[in-house]
XYZ file of C-alpha atoms in Angstrom:
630
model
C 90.576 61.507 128.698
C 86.675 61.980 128.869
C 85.946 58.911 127.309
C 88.608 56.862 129.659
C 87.216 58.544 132.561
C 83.212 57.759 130.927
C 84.097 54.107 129.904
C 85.509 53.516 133.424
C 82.342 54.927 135.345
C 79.910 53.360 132.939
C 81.510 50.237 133.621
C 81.778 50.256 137.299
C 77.850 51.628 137.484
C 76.844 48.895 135.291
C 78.879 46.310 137.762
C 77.147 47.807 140.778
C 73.616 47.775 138.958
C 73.814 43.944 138.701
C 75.027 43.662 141.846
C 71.732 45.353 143.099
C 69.841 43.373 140.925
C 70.614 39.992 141.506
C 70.869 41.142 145.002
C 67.077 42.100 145.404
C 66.028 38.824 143.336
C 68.153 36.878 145.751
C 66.717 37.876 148.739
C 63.431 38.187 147.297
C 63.996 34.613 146.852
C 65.340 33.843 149.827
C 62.000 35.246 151.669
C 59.800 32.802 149.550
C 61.864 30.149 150.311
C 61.810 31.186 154.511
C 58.602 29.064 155.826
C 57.279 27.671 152.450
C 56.513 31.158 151.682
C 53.505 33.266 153.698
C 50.934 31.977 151.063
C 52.193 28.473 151.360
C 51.504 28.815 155.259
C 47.955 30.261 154.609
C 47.193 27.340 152.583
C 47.868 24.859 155.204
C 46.346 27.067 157.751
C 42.900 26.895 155.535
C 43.244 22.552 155.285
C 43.432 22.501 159.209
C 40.404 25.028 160.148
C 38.248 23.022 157.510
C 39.186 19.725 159.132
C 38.442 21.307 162.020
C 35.126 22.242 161.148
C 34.476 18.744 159.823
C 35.086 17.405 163.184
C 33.099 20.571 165.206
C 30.765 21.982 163.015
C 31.279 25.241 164.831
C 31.171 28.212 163.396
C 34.182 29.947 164.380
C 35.834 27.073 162.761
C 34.078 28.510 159.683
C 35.098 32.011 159.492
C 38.323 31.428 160.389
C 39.142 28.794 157.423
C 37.006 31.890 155.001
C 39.351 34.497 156.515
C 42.455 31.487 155.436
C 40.408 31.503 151.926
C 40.202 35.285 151.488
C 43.740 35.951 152.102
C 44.313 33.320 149.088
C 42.020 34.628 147.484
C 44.122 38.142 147.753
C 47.537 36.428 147.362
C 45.603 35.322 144.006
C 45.143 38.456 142.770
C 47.961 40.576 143.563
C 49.779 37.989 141.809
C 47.584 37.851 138.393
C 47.955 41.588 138.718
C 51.761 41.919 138.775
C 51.853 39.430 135.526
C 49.469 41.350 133.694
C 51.298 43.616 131.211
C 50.874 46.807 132.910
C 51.798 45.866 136.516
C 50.726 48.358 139.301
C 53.393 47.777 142.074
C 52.596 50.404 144.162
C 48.585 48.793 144.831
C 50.818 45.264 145.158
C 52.473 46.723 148.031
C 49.886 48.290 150.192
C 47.335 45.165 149.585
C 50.531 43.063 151.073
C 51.194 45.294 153.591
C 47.594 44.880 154.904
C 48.046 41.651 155.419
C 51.441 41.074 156.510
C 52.067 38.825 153.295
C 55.429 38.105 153.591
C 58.731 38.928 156.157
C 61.228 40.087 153.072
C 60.769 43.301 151.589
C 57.207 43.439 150.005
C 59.369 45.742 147.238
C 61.723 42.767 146.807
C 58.986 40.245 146.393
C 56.557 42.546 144.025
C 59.571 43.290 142.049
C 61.071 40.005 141.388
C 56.998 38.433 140.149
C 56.491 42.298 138.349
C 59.701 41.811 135.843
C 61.261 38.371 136.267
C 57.756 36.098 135.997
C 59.443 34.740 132.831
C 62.980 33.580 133.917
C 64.056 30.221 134.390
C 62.507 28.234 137.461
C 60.448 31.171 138.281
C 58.138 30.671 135.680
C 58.148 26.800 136.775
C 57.601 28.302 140.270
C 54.293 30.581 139.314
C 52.657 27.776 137.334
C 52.982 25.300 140.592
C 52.027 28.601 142.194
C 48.840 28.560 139.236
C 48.226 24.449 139.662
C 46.635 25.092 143.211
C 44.062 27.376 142.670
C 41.807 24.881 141.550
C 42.444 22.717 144.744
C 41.917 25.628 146.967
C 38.364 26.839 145.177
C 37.617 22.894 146.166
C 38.137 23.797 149.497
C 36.293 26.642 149.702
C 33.487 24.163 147.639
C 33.571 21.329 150.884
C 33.219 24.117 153.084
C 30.202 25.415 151.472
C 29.008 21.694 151.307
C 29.522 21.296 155.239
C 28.451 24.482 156.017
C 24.503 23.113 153.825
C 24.727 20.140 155.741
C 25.195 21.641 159.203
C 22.028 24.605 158.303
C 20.028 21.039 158.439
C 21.557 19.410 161.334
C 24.287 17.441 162.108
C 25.653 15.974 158.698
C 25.371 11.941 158.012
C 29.034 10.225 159.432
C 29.688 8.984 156.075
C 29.391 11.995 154.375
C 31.731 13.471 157.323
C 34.559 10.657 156.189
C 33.804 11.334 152.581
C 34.657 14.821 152.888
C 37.570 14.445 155.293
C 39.484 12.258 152.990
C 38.882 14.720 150.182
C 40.132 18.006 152.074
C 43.445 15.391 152.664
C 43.514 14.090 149.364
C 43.699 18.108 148.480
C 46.283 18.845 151.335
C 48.633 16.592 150.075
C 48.399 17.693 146.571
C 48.713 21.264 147.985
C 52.038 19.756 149.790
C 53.595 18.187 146.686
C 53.253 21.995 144.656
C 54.500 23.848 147.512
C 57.365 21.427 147.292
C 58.021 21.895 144.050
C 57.395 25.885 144.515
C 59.976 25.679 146.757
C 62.969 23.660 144.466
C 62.010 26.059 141.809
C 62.523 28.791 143.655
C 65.912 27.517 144.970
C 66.612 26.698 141.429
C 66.159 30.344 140.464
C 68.053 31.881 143.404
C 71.529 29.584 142.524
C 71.064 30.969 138.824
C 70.430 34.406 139.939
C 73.865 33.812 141.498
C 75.449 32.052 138.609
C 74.427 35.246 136.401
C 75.736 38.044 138.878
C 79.195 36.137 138.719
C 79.151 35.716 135.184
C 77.410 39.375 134.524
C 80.205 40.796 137.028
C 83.114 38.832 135.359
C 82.078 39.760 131.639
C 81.634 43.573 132.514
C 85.295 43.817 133.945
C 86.335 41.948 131.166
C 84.797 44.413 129.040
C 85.556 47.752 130.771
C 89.445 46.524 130.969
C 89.202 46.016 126.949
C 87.467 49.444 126.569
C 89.704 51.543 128.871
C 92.971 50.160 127.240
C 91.072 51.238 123.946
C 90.821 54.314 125.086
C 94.292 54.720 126.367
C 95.725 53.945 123.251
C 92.826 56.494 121.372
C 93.397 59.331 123.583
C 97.149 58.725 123.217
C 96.309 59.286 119.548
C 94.317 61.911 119.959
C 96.582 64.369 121.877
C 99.337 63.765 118.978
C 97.058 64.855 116.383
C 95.581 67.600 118.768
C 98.536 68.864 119.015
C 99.091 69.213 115.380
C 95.967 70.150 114.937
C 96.626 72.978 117.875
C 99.303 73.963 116.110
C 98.094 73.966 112.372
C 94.774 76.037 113.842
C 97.626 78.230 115.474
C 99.221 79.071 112.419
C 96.146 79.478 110.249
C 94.489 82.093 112.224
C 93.596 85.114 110.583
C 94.256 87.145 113.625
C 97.689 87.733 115.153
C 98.128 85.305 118.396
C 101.276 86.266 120.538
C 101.683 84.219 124.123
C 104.023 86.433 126.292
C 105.848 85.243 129.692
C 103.495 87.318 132.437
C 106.605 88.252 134.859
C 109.085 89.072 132.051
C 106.935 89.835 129.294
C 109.314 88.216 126.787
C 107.805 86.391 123.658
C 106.793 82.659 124.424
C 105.252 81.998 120.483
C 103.891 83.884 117.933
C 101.562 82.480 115.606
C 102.514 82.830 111.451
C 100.209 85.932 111.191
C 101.919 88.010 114.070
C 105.416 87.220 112.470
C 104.102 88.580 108.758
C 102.931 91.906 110.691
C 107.059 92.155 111.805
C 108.958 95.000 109.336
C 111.649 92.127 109.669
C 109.446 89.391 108.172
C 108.352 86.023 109.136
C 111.442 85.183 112.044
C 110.484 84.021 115.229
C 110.929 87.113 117.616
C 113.353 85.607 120.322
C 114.431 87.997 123.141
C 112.017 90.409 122.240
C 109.372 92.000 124.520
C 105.525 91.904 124.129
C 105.998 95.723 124.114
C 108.698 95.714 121.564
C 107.071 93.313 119.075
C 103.899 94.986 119.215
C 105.920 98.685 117.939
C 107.945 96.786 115.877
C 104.466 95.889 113.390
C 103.714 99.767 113.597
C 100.296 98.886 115.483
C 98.094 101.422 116.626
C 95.717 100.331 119.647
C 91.977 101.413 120.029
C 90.211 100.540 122.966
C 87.008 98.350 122.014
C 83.422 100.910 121.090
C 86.160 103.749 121.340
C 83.594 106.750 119.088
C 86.890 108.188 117.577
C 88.062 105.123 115.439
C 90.742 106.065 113.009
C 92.633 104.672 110.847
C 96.119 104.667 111.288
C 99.177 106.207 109.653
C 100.458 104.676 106.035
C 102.288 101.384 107.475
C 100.333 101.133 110.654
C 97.065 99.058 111.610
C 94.528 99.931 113.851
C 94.092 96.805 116.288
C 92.086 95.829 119.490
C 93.601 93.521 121.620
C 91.951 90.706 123.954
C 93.927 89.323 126.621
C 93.856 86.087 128.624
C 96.076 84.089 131.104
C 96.999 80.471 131.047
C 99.472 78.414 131.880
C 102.836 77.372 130.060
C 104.218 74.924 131.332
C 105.371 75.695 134.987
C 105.136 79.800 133.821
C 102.075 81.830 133.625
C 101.901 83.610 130.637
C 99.224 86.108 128.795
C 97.667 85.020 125.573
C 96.945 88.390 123.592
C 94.902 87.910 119.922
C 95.503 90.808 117.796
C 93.035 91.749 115.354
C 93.103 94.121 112.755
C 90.296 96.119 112.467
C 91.197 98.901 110.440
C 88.324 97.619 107.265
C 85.649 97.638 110.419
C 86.625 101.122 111.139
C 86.203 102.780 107.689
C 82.674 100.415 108.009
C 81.534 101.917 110.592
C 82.466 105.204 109.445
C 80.602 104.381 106.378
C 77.451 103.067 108.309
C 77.857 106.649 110.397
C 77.157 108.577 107.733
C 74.430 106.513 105.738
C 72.665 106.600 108.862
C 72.805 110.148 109.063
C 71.427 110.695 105.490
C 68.920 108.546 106.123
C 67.767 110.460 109.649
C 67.856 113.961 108.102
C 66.037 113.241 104.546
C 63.328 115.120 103.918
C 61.225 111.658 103.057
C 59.784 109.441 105.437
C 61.465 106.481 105.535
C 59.895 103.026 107.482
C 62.072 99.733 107.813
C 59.865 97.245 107.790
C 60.165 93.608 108.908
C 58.792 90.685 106.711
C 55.579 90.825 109.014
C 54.931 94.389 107.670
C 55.803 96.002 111.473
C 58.151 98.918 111.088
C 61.224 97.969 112.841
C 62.943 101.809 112.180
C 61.323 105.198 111.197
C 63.398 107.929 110.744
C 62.981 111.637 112.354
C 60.734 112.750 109.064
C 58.554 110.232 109.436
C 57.540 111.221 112.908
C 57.116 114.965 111.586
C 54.996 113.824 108.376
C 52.698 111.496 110.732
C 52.877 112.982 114.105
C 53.470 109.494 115.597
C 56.464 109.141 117.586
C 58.886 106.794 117.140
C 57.735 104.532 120.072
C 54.467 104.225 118.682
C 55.900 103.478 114.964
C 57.410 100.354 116.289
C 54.761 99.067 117.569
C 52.757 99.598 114.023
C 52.399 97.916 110.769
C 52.559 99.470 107.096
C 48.956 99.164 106.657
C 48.157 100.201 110.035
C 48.109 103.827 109.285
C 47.302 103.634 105.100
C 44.759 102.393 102.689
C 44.559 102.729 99.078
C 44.067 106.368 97.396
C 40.497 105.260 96.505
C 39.598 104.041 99.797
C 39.984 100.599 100.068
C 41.903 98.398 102.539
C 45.738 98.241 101.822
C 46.070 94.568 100.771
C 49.141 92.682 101.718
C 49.794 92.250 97.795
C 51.900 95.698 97.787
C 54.536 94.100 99.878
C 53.823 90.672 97.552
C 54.371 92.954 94.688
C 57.559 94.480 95.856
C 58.820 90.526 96.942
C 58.098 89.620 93.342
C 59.581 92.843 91.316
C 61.630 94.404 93.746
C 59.815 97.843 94.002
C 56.254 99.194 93.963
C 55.232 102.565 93.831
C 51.763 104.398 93.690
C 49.879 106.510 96.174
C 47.898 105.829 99.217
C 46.341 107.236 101.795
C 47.440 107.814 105.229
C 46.551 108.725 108.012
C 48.592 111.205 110.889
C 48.230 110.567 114.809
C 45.499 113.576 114.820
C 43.119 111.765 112.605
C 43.653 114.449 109.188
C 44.414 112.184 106.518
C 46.828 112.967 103.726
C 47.265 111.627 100.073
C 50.910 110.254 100.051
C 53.381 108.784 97.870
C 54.505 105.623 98.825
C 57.500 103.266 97.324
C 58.189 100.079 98.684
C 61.717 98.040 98.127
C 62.095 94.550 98.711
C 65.475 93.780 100.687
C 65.980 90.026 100.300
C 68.600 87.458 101.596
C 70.724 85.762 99.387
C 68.938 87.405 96.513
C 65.983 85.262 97.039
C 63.906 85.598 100.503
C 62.512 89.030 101.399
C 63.483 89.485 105.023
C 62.797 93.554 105.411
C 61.548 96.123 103.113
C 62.161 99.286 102.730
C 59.214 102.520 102.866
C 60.076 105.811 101.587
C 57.191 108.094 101.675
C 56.125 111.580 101.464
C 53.024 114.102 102.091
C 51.979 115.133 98.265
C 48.836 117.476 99.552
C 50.495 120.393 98.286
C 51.192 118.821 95.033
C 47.652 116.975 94.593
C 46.441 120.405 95.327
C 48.479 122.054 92.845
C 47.555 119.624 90.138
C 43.973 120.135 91.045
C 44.061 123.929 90.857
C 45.216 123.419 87.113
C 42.837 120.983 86.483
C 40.172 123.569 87.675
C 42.450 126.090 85.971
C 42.209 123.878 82.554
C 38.212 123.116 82.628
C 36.759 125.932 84.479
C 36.524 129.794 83.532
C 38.886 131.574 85.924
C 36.457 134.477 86.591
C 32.922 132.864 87.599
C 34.255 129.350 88.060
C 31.758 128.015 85.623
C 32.867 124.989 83.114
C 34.636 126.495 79.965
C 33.666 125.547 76.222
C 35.854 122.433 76.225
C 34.316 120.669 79.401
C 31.017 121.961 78.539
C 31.255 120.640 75.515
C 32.630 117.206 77.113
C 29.685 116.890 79.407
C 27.259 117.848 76.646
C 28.260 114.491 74.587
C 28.132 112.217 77.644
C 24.536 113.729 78.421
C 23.433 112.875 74.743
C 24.845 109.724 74.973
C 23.233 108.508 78.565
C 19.581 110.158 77.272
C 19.828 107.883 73.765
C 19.994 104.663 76.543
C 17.279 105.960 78.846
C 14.780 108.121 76.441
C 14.931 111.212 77.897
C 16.132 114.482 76.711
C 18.873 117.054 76.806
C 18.580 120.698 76.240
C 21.021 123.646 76.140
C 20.103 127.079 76.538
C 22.556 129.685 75.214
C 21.811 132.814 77.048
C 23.363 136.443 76.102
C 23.380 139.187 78.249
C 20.892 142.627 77.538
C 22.964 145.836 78.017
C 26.117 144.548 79.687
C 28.097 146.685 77.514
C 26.681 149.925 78.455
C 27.713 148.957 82.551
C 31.143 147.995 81.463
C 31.712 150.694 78.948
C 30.265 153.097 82.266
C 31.352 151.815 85.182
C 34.694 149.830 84.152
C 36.059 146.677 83.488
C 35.881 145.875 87.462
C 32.463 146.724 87.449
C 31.596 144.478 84.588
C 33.643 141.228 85.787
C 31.395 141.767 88.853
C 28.313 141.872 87.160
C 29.288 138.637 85.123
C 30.184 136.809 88.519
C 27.073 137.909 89.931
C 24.860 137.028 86.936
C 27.026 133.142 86.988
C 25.359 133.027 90.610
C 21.750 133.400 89.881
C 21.933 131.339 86.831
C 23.577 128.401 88.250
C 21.930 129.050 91.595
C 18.750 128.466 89.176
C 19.405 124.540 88.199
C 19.366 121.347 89.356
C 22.323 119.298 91.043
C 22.451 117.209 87.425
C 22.175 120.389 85.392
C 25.469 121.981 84.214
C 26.506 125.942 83.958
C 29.047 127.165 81.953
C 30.313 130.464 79.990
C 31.780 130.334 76.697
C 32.451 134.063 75.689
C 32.307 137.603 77.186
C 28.793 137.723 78.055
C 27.643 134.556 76.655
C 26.579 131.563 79.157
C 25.251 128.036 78.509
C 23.251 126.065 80.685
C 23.421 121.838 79.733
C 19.585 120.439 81.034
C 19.746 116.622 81.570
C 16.883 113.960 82.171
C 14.256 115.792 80.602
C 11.081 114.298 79.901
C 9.561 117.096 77.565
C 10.760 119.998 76.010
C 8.390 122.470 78.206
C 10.650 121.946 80.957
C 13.724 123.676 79.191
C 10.945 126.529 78.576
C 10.137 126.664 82.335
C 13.704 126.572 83.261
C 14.339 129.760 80.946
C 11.575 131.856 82.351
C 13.209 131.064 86.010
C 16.508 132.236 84.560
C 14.902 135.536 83.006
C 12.882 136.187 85.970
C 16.541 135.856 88.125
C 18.181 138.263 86.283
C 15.336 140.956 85.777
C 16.501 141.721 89.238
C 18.747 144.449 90.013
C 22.260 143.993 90.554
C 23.759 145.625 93.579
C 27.388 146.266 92.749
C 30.570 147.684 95.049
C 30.494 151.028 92.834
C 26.988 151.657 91.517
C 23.343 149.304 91.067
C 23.080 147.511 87.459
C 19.884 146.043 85.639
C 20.299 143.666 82.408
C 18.374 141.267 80.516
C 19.112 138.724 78.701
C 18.317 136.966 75.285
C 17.714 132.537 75.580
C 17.747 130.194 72.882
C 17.144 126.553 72.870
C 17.913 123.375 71.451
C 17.183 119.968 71.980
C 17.720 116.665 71.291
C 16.649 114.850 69.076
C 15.254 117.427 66.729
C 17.782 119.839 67.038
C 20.826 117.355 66.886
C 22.329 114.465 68.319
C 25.909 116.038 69.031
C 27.538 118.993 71.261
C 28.619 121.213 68.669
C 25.434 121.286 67.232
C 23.077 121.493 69.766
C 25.045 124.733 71.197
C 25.460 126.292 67.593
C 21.150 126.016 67.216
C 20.715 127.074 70.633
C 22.962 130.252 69.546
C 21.092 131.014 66.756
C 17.476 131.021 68.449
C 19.228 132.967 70.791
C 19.694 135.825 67.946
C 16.464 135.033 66.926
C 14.992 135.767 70.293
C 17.417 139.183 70.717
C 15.541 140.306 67.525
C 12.157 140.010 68.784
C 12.001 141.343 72.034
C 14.418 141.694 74.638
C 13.948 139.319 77.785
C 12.376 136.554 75.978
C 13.126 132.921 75.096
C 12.724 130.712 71.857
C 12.971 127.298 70.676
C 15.247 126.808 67.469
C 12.427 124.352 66.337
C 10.077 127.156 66.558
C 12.569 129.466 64.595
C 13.144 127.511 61.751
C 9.286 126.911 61.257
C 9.224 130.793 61.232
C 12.408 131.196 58.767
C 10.222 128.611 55.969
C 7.196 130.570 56.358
């Protein structure tokens, strides 16, 4: 019915638009035709004032056959202008307007030379129009003359006759063009007329054909609708009853209500809306309704959506029944994976494929102190950078797109400023198994572990009591000393160093007492050496201090008598005042080895070679081994 009702209009605005159009040529026509046209008039106008000025010589003569000229000379271009290819019809219109060009509308006229300067007889009509622009610049060319000859005085008679017969030699050629202008323009007008017929008579002819195609397709069309109407009827997944509105007996039921009948698929005649809808054991739930259950065994829980429309002369409600009973054990589903993920004890971010978070839950508020407002308006590496420092690149999310999961620690930073080391995974959720589209951040706050793993790390490399380096990391540090000194030529020196008389203060004052003293004596000793130097103890009352970047020997000796001269101090403890000394000996590379082990082993023994000699002195194991061959 659209298209009929399309086809028709089409047609009849199409009829109407030709009418206009031929209409506004016509009397465009017409007008040009009325009085040999207004520039046909100006042209004669311009032959008689120049004759007339031939005969006079007056001026006034003069300006009024230039004012004749200019006004040709406007009608000139205003009409060059419209047949250029980019014609400006609103200038044409106020430049005619000025001066009064022609008694038709000057839209009619600018129109007709804008977009029909090529039709039949109209084209013949502008190049008559075009032949007498050369006779009129000859005009204006006599006037000059006469105007030259009359600056001088009073022109010669024969020149006067000479240029008489020319300006009517030129007036009758001017004649003969408008004359043809004229049949030309007729011409065009009685074809403009010929064409509306014609254009008018082929258009019905047309939109007759096309509406009774129509008919006969929209004929077609409702038939097959109808199957169609009732094949989409029938198909529908949901149940689709159409009950009468004042009885509320069953109009139709579509094939999907009938299966949901105990009886089976029988068309339900007689029978209420109500009692069809208990007879399929249906249990209603309003739309959003919180408590969604599912029904009893043999029942379905269904929402309903109801519409009028008419049947025939009746008015009858269309109700679609849909069964909604999988959507309900969904949602329950959803309901509780949402909890779980609310009340986990790990922050978890949904994040977008931009990297913004587009859902935190509660314990990631708690582990970052952000709310949840200011989450959203975040991105993943707003907050984090990597565990060494560095700028969280976009390739952890690139990662995750590729493999599906990445994992490591960053950190991250809370809405107080404290920063945190945390452990971050990141899951790729992608659509159709190919395009990430979110992703999925699960992170926690690992202080307390990294802490933890630090304390037995300390634990593993340090001496629990003073918190010097043990043997093992002593030894460690010893080796990579030796090494860097071999690259640089310098030296490195240890000096084993054995406390004088610390068994008499713990076998008299206690065990406390002692471990006191020790942590005491760790102080001044490693209070004693350089930032680069290294302090460790490796038995009860044994320590060993690791000298790097040495340049000569001598300075190991100098930093022994600072360590002796430390400790010849009194000791100030909780339960009583304690003096020691203390035995040094000292090894260095390369004379006394190249390797940990060794070095601390010769540093021992000058150590016992010292203790022998004196108490509260040093010695070199170079020096002690000269001694032993002597």
């Amino acid at each position: 019915m659209r298209l009929l009702v399309g086809a028709s209009v089409a047609a009849v605005a199409f009829i109407l638009f030709l009418t206009w159009l031929a209409l506004r040529v016509h009397l465009a026509l017409a007008g040009f035709l009325n009085g040999d046209s207004t520039w046909m008039a100006v042209q004669n106008r311009a032959v008689v004032d120049l004759l007339q000025y031939a005969d006079t010589g007056e001026e006034t003569d003069l300006a009024r056959f230039n004012s004749q000229y200019s006004t040709l000379a406007t009608f000139r271009s205003v009409r060059d202008q419209l047949l250029s290819r980019r014609p400006d019809m609103a200038r044409a219109i106020s430049i005619l307007s000025n001066i009064h060009a022609t008694e038709v509308p000057l839209e009619d006229a600018v129109f007709v030379f804008a977009y029909f300067s090529g039709a039949p007889h109209i084209r013949q009509a502008i190049a008559q129009w075009k032949a007498a622009d050369p006779l009129v610049d000859e005009l204006e060319t006599i006037a000059e003359t006469l105007r030259q000859s009359n600056a001088y005085g009073a022109p010669l008679r024969a020149e006067l006759q000479f240029q008489r017969a020319r300006i009517r030699t030129i007036s009758s050629a001017l004649v003969d063009r408008s004359l043809v202008f004229s049949s030309d323009i007729a011409q065009g007008a009685v074809l403009a007329d010929i064409a509306l017929f014609f254009g008018v008579l082929g258009t019905t002819a047309l939109a007759i054909g096309l509406w009774l195609l129509a008919a006969r397709r929209i004929l077609s069309r409702l038939r097959s609708s109808e199957k169609r109407y009732r094949l989409l009827f029938d198909s529908a997944p949901d149940a689709i009853v159409i009950a009468d509105q004042a009885t509320g007996a069953v109009l139709d039921a579509n094939r999907t209500a009938l299966e949901w009948r105990r009886k089976g698929a029988q068309r339900p005649e007689g029978m209420t809306y109500t009692q069809w809808f208990n007879d399929c054991a249906l249990h209603e739930v309003a739309p959003g309704d919180d408590g969604l259950q599912s029904g009893e065994d043999g029942q379905r829980v269904v929402e309903t959506q109801t519409s009028v429309l008419a049947w025939g002369l009746r008015t009858a409600h269309q109700s679609v029944v849909r069964d909604i009973s999988e959507r309900v054990r969904d949602e329950r589903d959803r309901h509780i994976a949402a909890a779980a993920l609310a009340n986990t004890a790990e922050g978890i971010l949904i994040v977008n494929a931009r990297g913004r978070v587009v859902s935190p839950n509660r314990a990631a508020t708690e582990i970052t102190g952000y709310t949840k407002a200011d989450l959203l308006e975040m991105c993943l590496e707003d907050t984090r950078c990597m565990a060494d420092g560095s700028a969280m690149q976009i390739s952890v999310r690139d990662m995750a797109n590729a493999v599906g999961r990445w994992s490591g620690e960053v950190q991250s930073r809370r809405k107080d400023g404290s920063t945190y080391p945390e452990s971050l995974t990141v899951s790729a959720i992608r659509e159709n198994d190919q395009i990430a589209v979110y992703y999925v951040a699960v992170f926690s706050d690992i202080s307390d572990i990294r802490e933890a793993r630090r304390h037995l790390e300390r634990l593993a490399l340090h001496d629990s009591l003073t918190g010097l380096v043990n043997r093992a990391e002593l030894q460690r540090r010893c080796d990579a000393a030796i090494g860097m000194a071999a690259q640089v030529g310098k030296m490195v020196a240890v000096l084993f160093i054995d406390l004088d008389g610390f068994k008499a203060v713990n076998d008299r004052y206690g065990h406390a007492a002692g471990d006191e003293l020790l942590q005491l004596v760790s102080e001044r000793i490693y209070h004693q050496q350089r930032a680069v130097d290294t302090v460790g103890r490796i038995g009860g009352d044994e320590f060993v201090v690791l000298l790097t970047e040495l340049e000569r020997r001598e300075d190991a000796a100098s930093a022994a008598e600072r360590i002796l001269a430390a400790l010849s101090r009194p000791f100030k403890l909780d339960s009583c005042e304690a003096a020691v000394g203390a035995s040094i000996g000292i090894a260095c590379t390369p004379q006394d080895g190249d390797r940990s082990q060794t070095l601390i082993a010769n540093a021992d023994a000058a150590m016992y070679a010292a203790k022998s000699c004196r108490p509260n002195t040093w010695r070199f194991h170079q020096y002690c081994e000269a001694r032993a061959q002597e």
